[in-house]
GROMACS .gro file of C-alpha atoms in nm:
model
  430
    1MET     CA    1   2.325  -1.143   0.929
    2ASN     CA    2   2.120  -0.847   0.796
    3HIS     CA    3   1.918  -0.612   1.018
    4LEU     CA    4   1.601  -0.535   0.898
    5THR     CA    5   1.519  -0.190   0.952
    6VAL     CA    6   1.160  -0.018   0.979
    7GLY     CA    7   0.923   0.002   0.716
    8GLN     CA    8   1.176  -0.243   0.496
    9ARG     CA    9   1.081  -0.535   0.267
   10ALA     CA   10   1.266  -0.797   0.040
   11PRO     CA   11   1.184  -1.146  -0.037
   12LEU     CA   12   1.288  -1.432   0.223
   13SER     CA   13   1.558  -1.513  -0.024
   14ASN     CA   14   1.745  -1.212  -0.007
   15PHE     CA   15   1.867  -1.283   0.357
   16ALA     CA   16   1.957  -1.716   0.163
   17ILE     CA   17   1.603  -1.742   0.376
   18ASN     CA   18   1.461  -2.091   0.155
   19ASP     CA   19   1.118  -2.061   0.240
   20THR     CA   20   1.054  -2.460   0.096
   21ALA     CA   21   1.245  -2.531   0.472
   22PRO     CA   22   1.098  -2.435   0.813
   23ILE     CA   23   1.218  -2.106   1.017
   24THR     CA   24   1.200  -1.970   1.335
   25LEU     CA   25   1.092  -1.587   1.487
   26LYS     CA   26   1.208  -1.515   1.808
   27PHE     CA   27   1.154  -1.214   1.987
   28THR     CA   28   1.405  -1.055   2.262
   29ARG     CA   29   1.282  -0.857   2.520
   30GLN     CA   30   1.337  -0.677   2.757
   31SER     CA   31   1.031  -0.528   3.000
   32PRO     CA   32   0.989  -0.440   3.262
   33ILE     CA   33   0.581  -0.502   3.207
   34GLU     CA   34   0.391  -0.808   3.049
   35MET     CA   35   0.350  -0.798   2.659
   36ASP     CA   36   0.200  -1.104   2.439
   37ILE     CA   37   0.308  -1.202   2.109
   38SER     CA   38   0.076  -1.307   1.869
   39CYS     CA   39   0.084  -1.468   1.500
   40PHE     CA   40  -0.241  -1.413   1.220
   41ALA     CA   41  -0.277  -1.622   0.990
   42LEU     CA   42  -0.442  -1.425   0.693
   43ASP     CA   43  -0.613  -1.470   0.364
   44ALA     CA   44  -0.598  -1.229   0.103
   45ALA     CA   45  -0.827  -1.020   0.258
   46GLY     CA   46  -0.616  -0.973   0.516
   47LYS     CA   47  -0.898  -1.115   0.746
   48LEU     CA   48  -0.824  -1.439   0.946
   49ILE     CA   49  -0.840  -1.778   0.884
   50ASN     CA   50  -1.065  -1.823   1.119
   51ASP     CA   51  -1.033  -1.860   1.518
   52ASP     CA   52  -0.850  -2.085   1.557
   53TYR     CA   53  -0.579  -1.953   1.313
   54MET     CA   54  -0.459  -1.726   1.581
   55VAL     CA   55  -0.189  -1.853   1.760
   56PHE     CA   56  -0.068  -1.787   2.097
   57TYR     CA   57   0.009  -1.875   2.427
   58ASN     CA   58  -0.338  -1.999   2.542
   59GLN     CA   59  -0.328  -2.192   2.130
   60PRO     CA   60  -0.013  -2.269   2.056
   61THR     CA   61  -0.064  -2.487   1.691
   62SER     CA   62  -0.237  -2.413   1.426
   63PRO     CA   63  -0.487  -2.673   1.279
   64CYS     CA   64  -0.278  -2.742   1.044
   65GLY     CA   65   0.057  -2.758   1.278
   66GLN     CA   66   0.277  -2.552   1.074
   67ILE     CA   67   0.267  -2.257   1.271
   68LYS     CA   68   0.341  -2.326   1.637
   69LEU     CA   69   0.384  -2.124   1.956
   70THR     CA   70   0.749  -2.362   2.062
   71HIS     CA   71   0.885  -2.164   2.345
   72TYR     CA   72   0.703  -1.857   2.597
   73GLU     CA   73   0.745  -1.662   2.895
   74SER     CA   74   0.543  -1.479   3.057
   75GLN     CA   75   0.640  -1.322   3.330
   76PRO     CA   76   0.853  -0.966   3.289
   77THR     CA   77   1.222  -0.910   3.301
   78ALA     CA   78   1.509  -0.683   3.419
   79ASN     CA   79   1.750  -0.850   3.146
   80LYS     CA   80   1.691  -0.939   2.821
   81GLY     CA   81   1.536  -1.309   2.775
   82ILE     CA   82   1.294  -1.521   2.492
   83GLN     CA   83   0.996  -1.437   2.536
   84ALA     CA   84   0.838  -1.663   2.269
   85GLU     CA   85   0.983  -1.835   1.940
   86PHE     CA   86   0.774  -1.968   1.666
   87GLU     CA   87   0.860  -2.248   1.397
   88VAL     CA   88   0.664  -2.189   1.106
   89ASN     CA   89   0.647  -2.369   0.785
   90LEU     CA   90   0.553  -2.159   0.490
   91SER     CA   91   0.584  -2.422   0.207
   92LYS     CA   92   0.298  -2.643   0.369
   93LEU     CA   93   0.057  -2.356   0.397
   94ALA     CA   94  -0.252  -2.387   0.275
   95THR     CA   95  -0.314  -2.178  -0.016
   96ASN     CA   96  -0.608  -1.934   0.113
   97ILE     CA   97  -0.365  -1.852   0.382
   98ASP     CA   98  -0.174  -1.525   0.206
   99SER     CA   99   0.014  -1.396   0.508
  100LEU     CA  100   0.134  -1.440   0.870
  101PHE     CA  101   0.097  -1.125   1.113
  102PHE     CA  102   0.312  -1.091   1.451
  103VAL     CA  103   0.149  -0.872   1.635
  104LEU     CA  104   0.312  -0.746   1.989
  105SER     CA  105   0.036  -0.693   2.291
  106ALA     CA  106  -0.023  -0.525   2.613
  107ASP     CA  107  -0.272  -0.382   2.855
  108THR     CA  108  -0.026  -0.091   2.930
  109PRO     CA  109   0.098   0.153   2.675
  110LEU     CA  110   0.437  -0.004   2.472
  111ASN     CA  111   0.665   0.304   2.505
  112GLN     CA  112   0.762   0.074   2.846
  113ILE     CA  113   0.900  -0.150   2.694
  114GLN     CA  114   1.317  -0.120   2.721
  115SER     CA  115   1.380  -0.320   2.374
  116LEU     CA  116   1.264  -0.588   2.213
  117GLU     CA  117   1.420  -0.789   1.939
  118ILE     CA  118   1.326  -1.023   1.609
  119GLY     CA  119   1.570  -1.225   1.467
  120ILE     CA  120   1.519  -1.483   1.207
  121TRP     CA  121   1.642  -1.804   1.204
  122GLN     CA  122   1.684  -2.108   0.933
  123GLN     CA  123   1.972  -2.340   1.085
  124SER     CA  124   2.160  -1.989   1.208
  125GLN     CA  125   1.996  -1.668   1.251
  126LYS     CA  126   1.969  -1.459   0.879
  127ALA     CA  127   1.761  -1.149   0.999
  128GLN     CA  128   1.701  -0.910   1.309
  129ALA     CA  129   1.508  -0.657   1.353
  130GLU     CA  130   1.524  -0.451   1.693
  131TYR     CA  131   1.322  -0.164   1.833
  132GLN     CA  132   1.394   0.019   2.168
  133ALA     CA  133   1.130   0.228   2.375
  134ALA     CA  134   1.127   0.551   2.158
  135ASP     CA  135   0.976   0.321   1.894
  136PHE     CA  136   0.648   0.235   2.074
  137ALA     CA  137   0.439   0.487   2.145
  138GLN     CA  138   0.122   0.559   2.354
  139GLN     CA  139  -0.025   0.267   2.192
  140GLN     CA  140  -0.122  -0.061   2.310
  141ALA     CA  141  -0.082  -0.260   2.046
  142SER     CA  142   0.204  -0.262   1.714
  143MET     CA  143   0.161  -0.461   1.402
  144LEU     CA  144   0.593  -0.593   1.437
  145MET     CA  145   0.612  -0.790   1.121
  146GLN     CA  146   0.468  -0.956   0.838
  147LEU     CA  147   0.522  -1.277   0.637
  148TYR     CA  148   0.325  -1.230   0.325
  149ARG     CA  149   0.308  -1.417  -0.039
  150LYS     CA  150   0.320  -1.124  -0.302
  151SER     CA  151   0.376  -1.293  -0.694
  152GLY     CA  152   0.406  -1.621  -0.585
  153VAL     CA  153   0.775  -1.525  -0.350
  154TRP     CA  154   0.759  -1.510   0.006
  155ARG     CA  155   0.881  -1.179   0.160
  156VAL     CA  156   0.921  -1.013   0.491
  157SER     CA  157   0.836  -0.678   0.596
  158ASN     CA  158   0.898  -0.519   0.962
  159VAL     CA  159   0.609  -0.330   0.940
  160ALA     CA  160   0.609  -0.196   1.355
  161GLN     CA  161   0.302   0.008   1.315
  162GLY     CA  162   0.144   0.109   1.602
  163PHE     CA  163  -0.241  -0.003   1.665
  164ASN     CA  164  -0.485   0.178   1.899
  165GLY     CA  165  -0.627  -0.065   2.140
  166GLY     CA  166  -0.456  -0.383   2.285
  167LEU     CA  167  -0.511  -0.769   2.162
  168ALA     CA  168  -0.880  -0.765   2.113
  169ALA     CA  169  -0.913  -0.452   1.903
  170ILE     CA  170  -0.655  -0.598   1.659
  171VAL     CA  171  -0.842  -0.946   1.704
  172GLN     CA  172  -1.161  -0.797   1.566
  173HIS     CA  173  -0.947  -0.554   1.288
  174PHE     CA  174  -0.860  -0.871   1.188
  175GLY     CA  175  -1.240  -1.017   1.177
  176GLY     CA  176  -1.200  -1.221   1.465
  177ASP     CA  177  -1.444  -1.273   1.733
  178VAL     CA  178  -1.412  -1.156   2.060
  179GLU     CA  179  -1.603  -1.151   2.406
  180GLU     CA  180  -1.813  -0.944   2.457
  181SER     CA  181  -1.766  -0.670   2.757
  182SER     CA  182  -1.905  -0.405   2.918
  183SER     CA  183  -1.642  -0.181   2.733
  184THR     CA  184  -1.766  -0.311   2.387
  185VAL     CA  185  -1.871  -0.040   2.166
  186GLU     CA  186  -2.163  -0.185   2.001
  187ALA     CA  187  -2.105  -0.075   1.585
  188THR     CA  188  -2.426   0.025   1.394
  189THR     CA  189  -2.399  -0.054   1.023
  190ALA     CA  190  -2.589   0.105   0.740
  191PRO     CA  191  -2.675  -0.108   0.469
  192VAL     CA  192  -2.456  -0.044   0.138
  193GLN     CA  193  -2.621   0.091  -0.153
  194ALA     CA  194  -2.461  -0.052  -0.496
  195LYS     CA  195  -2.299   0.177  -0.687
  196PRO     CA  196  -2.461   0.245  -1.055
  197SER     CA  197  -2.330   0.006  -1.366
  198LEU     CA  198  -1.982   0.218  -1.484
  199GLU     CA  199  -2.087   0.113  -1.839
  200LYS     CA  200  -2.471   0.278  -1.785
  201VAL     CA  201  -2.306   0.576  -1.628
  202MET     CA  202  -2.086   0.592  -1.957
  203LEU     CA  203  -2.356   0.573  -2.170
  204ASP     CA  204  -2.601   0.852  -2.046
  205LYS     CA  205  -2.339   1.099  -2.008
  206ALA     CA  206  -1.996   0.999  -2.214
  207PRO     CA  207  -2.059   0.807  -2.449
  208LYS     CA  208  -1.779   0.803  -2.620
  209LEU     CA  209  -1.566   0.595  -2.335
  210VAL     CA  210  -1.840   0.335  -2.346
  211ASN     CA  211  -1.614   0.036  -2.449
  212LEU     CA  212  -1.325   0.199  -2.208
  213ALA     CA  213  -1.580   0.129  -1.926
  214LYS     CA  214  -1.628  -0.200  -2.050
  215LYS     CA  215  -1.218  -0.284  -2.014
  216ALA     CA  216  -1.238  -0.076  -1.708
  217THR     CA  217  -1.508  -0.288  -1.520
  218ILE     CA  218  -1.348  -0.613  -1.584
  219SER     CA  219  -1.047  -0.472  -1.436
  220LEU     CA  220  -1.190  -0.362  -1.133
  221GLU     CA  221  -1.458  -0.705  -1.082
  222LYS     CA  222  -1.153  -0.914  -1.071
  223ARG     CA  223  -0.969  -0.722  -0.808
  224GLN     CA  224  -1.318  -0.695  -0.624
  225LEU     CA  225  -1.295  -0.298  -0.675
  226GLN     CA  226  -1.624  -0.181  -0.807
  227GLN     CA  227  -1.831  -0.115  -0.500
  228LEU     CA  228  -1.478   0.096  -0.379
  229THR     CA  229  -1.469   0.455  -0.251
  230ALA     CA  230  -1.142   0.654  -0.349
  231LYS     CA  231  -1.065   0.973  -0.469
  232VAL     CA  232  -0.845   0.941  -0.819
  233ALA     CA  233  -0.573   1.224  -0.855
  234LEU     CA  234  -0.381   1.262  -1.219
  235VAL     CA  235  -0.058   1.413  -1.208
  236LEU     CA  236   0.161   1.522  -1.605
  237ASP     CA  237   0.483   1.556  -1.670
  238ALA     CA  238   0.431   1.943  -1.907
  239SER     CA  239   0.811   1.957  -1.899
  240GLY     CA  240   1.012   2.012  -2.221
  241SER     CA  241   1.031   1.700  -2.397
  242MET     CA  242   0.716   1.570  -2.266
  243ASN     CA  243   0.582   1.830  -2.578
  244ARG     CA  244   0.588   1.518  -2.860
  245GLN     CA  245   0.278   1.359  -2.645
  246TYR     CA  246   0.081   1.648  -2.573
  247LYS     CA  247   0.085   1.723  -2.961
  248LYS     CA  248   0.029   1.382  -3.077
  249GLY     CA  249  -0.334   1.421  -2.844
  250ARG     CA  250  -0.131   1.060  -2.565
  251VAL     CA  251  -0.205   1.304  -2.252
  252GLN     CA  252  -0.545   1.348  -2.373
  253GLU     CA  253  -0.595   0.983  -2.395
  254VAL     CA  254  -0.452   0.950  -2.088
  255VAL     CA  255  -0.703   1.116  -1.897
  256ASN     CA  256  -0.972   0.971  -2.139
  257ARG     CA  257  -0.863   0.663  -2.003
  258ILE     CA  258  -0.835   0.737  -1.623
  259LEU     CA  259  -1.136   0.884  -1.578
  260PRO     CA  260  -1.361   0.534  -1.589
  261LEU     CA  261  -1.173   0.447  -1.295
  262ALA     CA  262  -1.257   0.784  -1.170
  263VAL     CA  263  -1.634   0.777  -1.269
  264SER     CA  264  -1.621   0.427  -1.019
  265PHE     CA  265  -1.412   0.500  -0.764
  266ASP     CA  266  -1.520   0.870  -0.708
  267ASP     CA  267  -1.852   0.999  -0.568
  268ASP     CA  268  -1.821   1.296  -0.757
  269GLN     CA  269  -1.751   1.079  -1.061
  270ALA     CA  270  -1.448   1.321  -1.129
  271LEU     CA  271  -1.089   1.347  -1.086
  272ASP     CA  272  -0.795   1.598  -0.941
  273CYS     CA  273  -0.538   1.684  -1.182
  274TRP     CA  274  -0.225   1.866  -1.121
  275ALA     CA  275   0.098   1.890  -1.411
  276PHE     CA  276   0.456   2.003  -1.336
  277ALA     CA  277   0.762   2.100  -1.470
  278ARG     CA  278   0.992   2.311  -1.221
  279ASP     CA  279   0.668   2.400  -1.090
  280PRO     CA  280   0.288   2.242  -1.011
  281GLN     CA  281   0.016   2.389  -1.101
  282TYR     CA  282  -0.336   2.254  -1.027
  283LEU     CA  283  -0.515   2.223  -1.297
  284GLY     CA  284  -0.876   2.146  -1.171
  285GLU     CA  285  -1.139   1.832  -1.202
  286ILE     CA  286  -1.212   1.656  -1.442
  287GLY     CA  287  -1.569   1.505  -1.474
  288LEU     CA  288  -1.780   1.420  -1.730
  289SER     CA  289  -1.849   1.711  -1.826
  290ASN     CA  290  -1.533   1.891  -1.915
  291TYR     CA  291  -1.320   1.565  -1.991
  292ASP     CA  292  -1.317   1.549  -2.405
  293GLY     CA  293  -1.003   1.862  -2.501
  294PHE     CA  294  -0.910   1.904  -2.110
  295ILE     CA  295  -0.543   1.936  -2.232
  296ASP     CA  296  -0.620   2.126  -2.511
  297ASN     CA  297  -0.845   2.381  -2.309
  298ALA     CA  298  -0.785   2.406  -1.921
  299HIS     CA  299  -0.637   2.721  -1.817
  300GLY     CA  300  -0.575   2.831  -2.178
  301GLY     CA  301  -0.420   2.471  -2.295
  302TRP     CA  302  -0.125   2.253  -2.215
  303ARG     CA  303   0.137   2.538  -2.348
  304LYS     CA  304   0.019   2.866  -2.149
  305TRP     CA  305   0.024   2.625  -1.804
  306ALA     CA  306   0.182   2.805  -1.528
  307LEU     CA  307   0.468   2.577  -1.425
  308GLY     CA  308   0.804   2.788  -1.493
  309PRO     CA  309   1.068   2.682  -1.655
  310ARG     CA  310   0.991   2.302  -1.836
  311ILE     CA  311   1.232   2.102  -1.624
  312ASN     CA  312   1.155   1.770  -1.401
  313ASN     CA  313   1.070   1.904  -1.038
  314GLU     CA  314   0.868   1.577  -0.957
  315ALA     CA  315   0.920   1.559  -0.558
  316GLU     CA  316   0.737   1.940  -0.563
  317VAL     CA  317   0.420   1.806  -0.725
  318MET     CA  318   0.402   1.554  -0.530
  319LYS     CA  319   0.407   1.794  -0.202
  320ALA     CA  320   0.162   1.930  -0.367
  321VAL     CA  321  -0.058   1.669  -0.402
  322THR     CA  322   0.018   1.566  -0.056
  323GLU     CA  323  -0.071   1.891   0.117
  324PHE     CA  324  -0.412   1.905  -0.169
  325TYR     CA  325  -0.570   1.589   0.019
  326GLN     CA  326  -0.439   1.663   0.369
  327LYS     CA  327  -0.655   1.957   0.393
  328ASP     CA  328  -0.923   1.773   0.184
  329GLY     CA  329  -0.875   1.500   0.489
  330LEU     CA  330  -0.793   1.191   0.374
  331ASP     CA  331  -1.103   1.037   0.484
  332VAL     CA  332  -1.111   0.765   0.157
  333PRO     CA  333  -0.793   0.598   0.016
  334ILE     CA  334  -0.674   0.782  -0.296
  335TYR     CA  335  -0.510   0.644  -0.603
  336VAL     CA  336  -0.295   0.855  -0.795
  337LEU     CA  337  -0.195   0.831  -1.152
  338PHE     CA  338   0.160   0.987  -1.225
  339ILE     CA  339   0.281   1.019  -1.603
  340SER     CA  340   0.663   1.086  -1.649
  341ASP     CA  341   0.856   1.082  -1.962
  342GLY     CA  342   1.145   1.062  -1.742
  343GLY     CA  343   1.445   1.272  -1.673
  344VAL     CA  344   1.433   1.264  -1.349
  345ASN     CA  345   1.689   1.360  -1.109
  346ASP     CA  346   1.629   1.433  -0.789
  347ASN     CA  347   1.651   1.080  -0.625
  348ARG     CA  348   1.652   1.117  -0.306
  349GLY     CA  349   1.410   1.471  -0.282
  350ILE     CA  350   1.140   1.121  -0.437
  351THR     CA  351   1.282   0.892  -0.198
  352ARG     CA  352   1.206   1.101   0.099
  353VAL     CA  353   0.907   1.236  -0.035
  354MET     CA  354   0.752   0.846  -0.066
  355THR     CA  355   0.930   0.803   0.276
  356GLU     CA  356   0.683   1.034   0.489
  357VAL     CA  357   0.373   0.959   0.279
  358ALA     CA  358   0.347   0.620   0.333
  359LYS     CA  359   0.199   0.648   0.646
  360LEU     CA  360  -0.123   0.840   0.488
  361PRO     CA  361  -0.399   0.681   0.275
  362ILE     CA  362  -0.233   0.724  -0.052
  363PHE     CA  363  -0.122   0.486  -0.309
  364TRP     CA  364   0.098   0.610  -0.628
  365GLN     CA  365   0.073   0.417  -0.989
  366PHE     CA  366   0.381   0.575  -1.174
  367VAL     CA  367   0.403   0.476  -1.566
  368GLY     CA  368   0.712   0.588  -1.748
  369LEU     CA  369   0.584   0.703  -2.078
  370GLY     CA  370   0.828   0.718  -2.399
  371GLY     CA  371   1.106   0.833  -2.190
  372ARG     CA  372   1.389   0.748  -2.073
  373GLY     CA  373   1.578   0.789  -1.764
  374TYR     CA  374   1.346   0.735  -1.506
  375GLY     CA  375   1.602   0.692  -1.172
  376ILE     CA  376   1.461   0.582  -0.840
  377LEU     CA  377   1.081   0.509  -0.979
  378LYS     CA  378   1.210   0.144  -1.127
  379LYS     CA  379   1.346   0.082  -0.827
  380LEU     CA  380   1.041   0.162  -0.614
  381ASP     CA  381   0.986  -0.203  -0.463
  382ASP     CA  382   1.287  -0.215  -0.287
  383MET     CA  383   1.282   0.134  -0.138
  384THR     CA  384   1.298   0.071   0.231
  385GLY     CA  385   1.290   0.298   0.508
  386ARG     CA  386   0.836   0.316   0.410
  387VAL     CA  387   0.564   0.151   0.663
  388ILE     CA  388   0.362   0.025   0.370
  389ASP     CA  389   0.531  -0.025   0.023
  390ASN     CA  390   0.302   0.283  -0.136
  391CYS     CA  391   0.384   0.298  -0.531
  392ASP     CA  392   0.433   0.089  -0.823
  393PHE     CA  393   0.579   0.181  -1.185
  394PHE     CA  394   0.538   0.023  -1.518
  395GLU     CA  395   0.710   0.203  -1.837
  396LEU     CA  396   0.574   0.235  -2.188
  397ASP     CA  397   0.731   0.327  -2.510
  398ASP     CA  398   0.373   0.403  -2.727
  399LEU     CA  399   0.026   0.406  -2.534
  400ASP     CA  400  -0.102   0.242  -2.872
  401ASP     CA  401   0.188  -0.020  -2.750
  402ILE     CA  402  -0.005  -0.203  -2.461
  403SER     CA  403  -0.358  -0.332  -2.504
  404GLU     CA  404  -0.670  -0.116  -2.290
  405GLU     CA  405  -0.740  -0.403  -2.132
  406ALA     CA  406  -0.307  -0.494  -2.044
  407LEU     CA  407  -0.313  -0.115  -1.941
  408TYR     CA  408  -0.596  -0.144  -1.694
  409GLU     CA  409  -0.470  -0.478  -1.578
  410ASN     CA  410  -0.128  -0.284  -1.516
  411MET     CA  411  -0.280   0.018  -1.345
  412LEU     CA  412  -0.422  -0.212  -1.101
  413GLU     CA  413  -0.177  -0.459  -1.054
  414GLU     CA  414  -0.056  -0.313  -0.710
  415PHE     CA  415  -0.292  -0.139  -0.617
  416PRO     CA  416  -0.509  -0.386  -0.426
  417LEU     CA  417  -0.247  -0.537  -0.256
  418TRP     CA  418  -0.147  -0.222  -0.089
  419LEU     CA  419  -0.481  -0.162  -0.008
  420LYS     CA  420  -0.525  -0.456   0.187
  421GLU     CA  421  -0.227  -0.452   0.352
  422ALA     CA  422  -0.291  -0.028   0.478
  423LYS     CA  423  -0.600  -0.177   0.576
  424GLN     CA  424  -0.458  -0.405   0.810
  425LEU     CA  425  -0.235  -0.129   0.946
  426GLY     CA  426  -0.512   0.110   0.999
  427ILE     CA  427  -0.356   0.343   0.743
  428VAL     CA  428  -0.688   0.302   0.523
  429THR     CA  429  -0.983   0.246   0.797
  430LYS     CA  430  -1.279   0.265   0.525
   0.00000   0.00000   0.00000
């Protein structure tokens, strides 16, 4: 039997689970307090399909009949016992159901629970997740486990992410209706002002980039990101093996191609830029007034950057980027484009940083450019121990080998999925 660690995510097939046949999730608890287990069926935007698709003790079957609460015990118990069993038939769910979230809630802090186990069964037990009192903080709700589609494949994620407020707060978070009460705080929402056209901004301020703006707009609209407010960062490998990429103008071209995303996302229409070798260096903001020739001009040009010996140290610049935005407030999501030509050797350090920063609203898009030896960067999807999959990787032999349209498609492929899940978990709040 497989044990699912917190933050682990994997295809169900990795556990010999056939997603075309029904599966059962059994929740076994030892708890002196009353607690509830609910299942939310969500669409691609992370919202409840409708209120009938919240499956719990008072509504034990979804309208489609493919999500069923087949067993439920509500009372506290001094001994271990099965509180809930859900039967799910993933292959027969409607295509607009993108994920199932299993949520724990109570009227008092969850850290009073002695133990909780989730078993995934299909004829026999295939996987298990275990939690103790120390795994639950003072929150009254926790998003425990998610079954979700990715590229047409059903996967499982052991999220175990605490959530402020109880069940009502989670229902509201997923877009469901909650009966009004005296404790409900009425929110006021200001009208959202549409952003100006990206093409128009570029035409006015950087006409050289208009064609790039048109191609970026297609990818942004396809993913409904054109109104997103976010910060954009660019991290550039400046180790010795990258010299050829700098001399041929490839790195400046990266600056040109990422800038339309920064102009679209960021209210300041600029991105923050770092370079790294052994040491990281913050190069400042890149905007529409200084992007042209930035690589050859910033801080005396790329040859003069204060990076120490021109060897790889990815983990150190990742820490620097994280600390920069932590000081800045982390009030909006952050998209980091991280360029490397390989030679990655500190797999353990990178893994540690990526695990620690997964709880922050920062998404890391790693791009391998004309190199090799990418190490852990090529195995990011299978990296365990994170509360969320917060990064992606793709590689290019040469920037000229890929069209600008295809480059934007690759750069934005995983970001919307992360954004949706991060909002579900409360990591991204805007």
